[in-house]
């Protein structure tokens, strides 16, 4: 029996080392399989802003369901929205219900580094009272697996608050 164990020992050791090496390789590669490069994150955001500009999509399509969105500052909408649906229900849908011509972005710059993408853009639309709505936005996205998981937004609160108070949302 002892000679039988000596016969298999080198094979068992090689198998154990091979299994350990494969496990380490799989663990090392798994996070990378989900990770996006900064260039991929930037391209995904650019594509959604391009779609928004021509009316075939919008950057909110990039939001993960559990994405939080924080509107910084002192606007009437400033706070942290814990999910995509909270943000869409409390800000985006009421905003769009105040517009006769939805805003279209004019991107000034998109900068990406690691999992962060920063977008600076101007937006112009027409409110339901016929007056133009213009604003400048800076959005900071944290991305994971090609989706926005956290967003912080900055904009001119005076222009936003004026629209929010002046125009009653209608469907």
Short mmCIF file of N, CA and C in Angstrom, two decimals, residues 116-119 138-142 148 150-154:
data_model
loop_
_atom_site.label_atom_id
_atom_site.label_comp_id
_atom_site.label_asym_id
_atom_site.label_seq_id
_atom_site.Cartn_x
_atom_site.Cartn_y
_atom_site.Cartn_z
N UNK A 116 -14.80 56.41 -13.53
CA UNK A 116 -15.49 57.71 -13.46
C UNK A 116 -15.60 58.35 -14.84
N UNK A 117 -16.76 58.96 -15.11
CA UNK A 117 -16.98 59.72 -16.33
C UNK A 117 -17.63 61.04 -15.93
N UNK A 118 -17.08 62.14 -16.42
CA UNK A 118 -17.60 63.46 -16.14
C UNK A 118 -18.06 64.09 -17.45
N UNK A 119 -19.31 64.56 -17.46
CA UNK A 119 -19.89 65.15 -18.66
C UNK A 119 -20.27 66.60 -18.37
N UNK A 138 -23.22 69.58 -15.15
CA UNK A 138 -22.02 68.76 -14.97
C UNK A 138 -22.47 67.50 -14.23
N UNK A 139 -22.32 66.38 -14.89
CA UNK A 139 -22.71 65.10 -14.29
C UNK A 139 -21.46 64.27 -14.05
N UNK A 140 -21.41 63.65 -12.90
CA UNK A 140 -20.29 62.79 -12.51
C UNK A 140 -20.84 61.38 -12.33
N UNK A 141 -20.42 60.48 -13.21
CA UNK A 141 -20.88 59.09 -13.15
C UNK A 141 -19.79 58.19 -12.58
N UNK A 142 -20.20 57.23 -11.75
CA UNK A 142 -19.35 56.10 -11.39
C UNK A 142 -19.95 54.90 -12.08
N UNK A 148 -24.18 52.93 -15.08
CA UNK A 148 -23.99 53.96 -14.07
C UNK A 148 -24.56 53.45 -12.76
N UNK A 150 -23.72 55.24 -9.75
CA UNK A 150 -23.80 56.41 -8.87
C UNK A 150 -23.63 57.65 -9.75
N UNK A 151 -24.46 58.66 -9.50
CA UNK A 151 -24.36 59.90 -10.27
C UNK A 151 -24.51 61.09 -9.33
N UNK A 152 -23.76 62.12 -9.62
CA UNK A 152 -23.87 63.40 -8.93
C UNK A 152 -24.07 64.45 -10.01
N UNK A 153 -25.07 65.31 -9.83
CA UNK A 153 -25.40 66.29 -10.86
C UNK A 153 -25.34 67.70 -10.30
N UNK A 154 -24.76 68.58 -11.09
CA UNK A 154 -24.68 70.01 -10.77
C UNK A 154 -25.30 70.77 -11.93
#
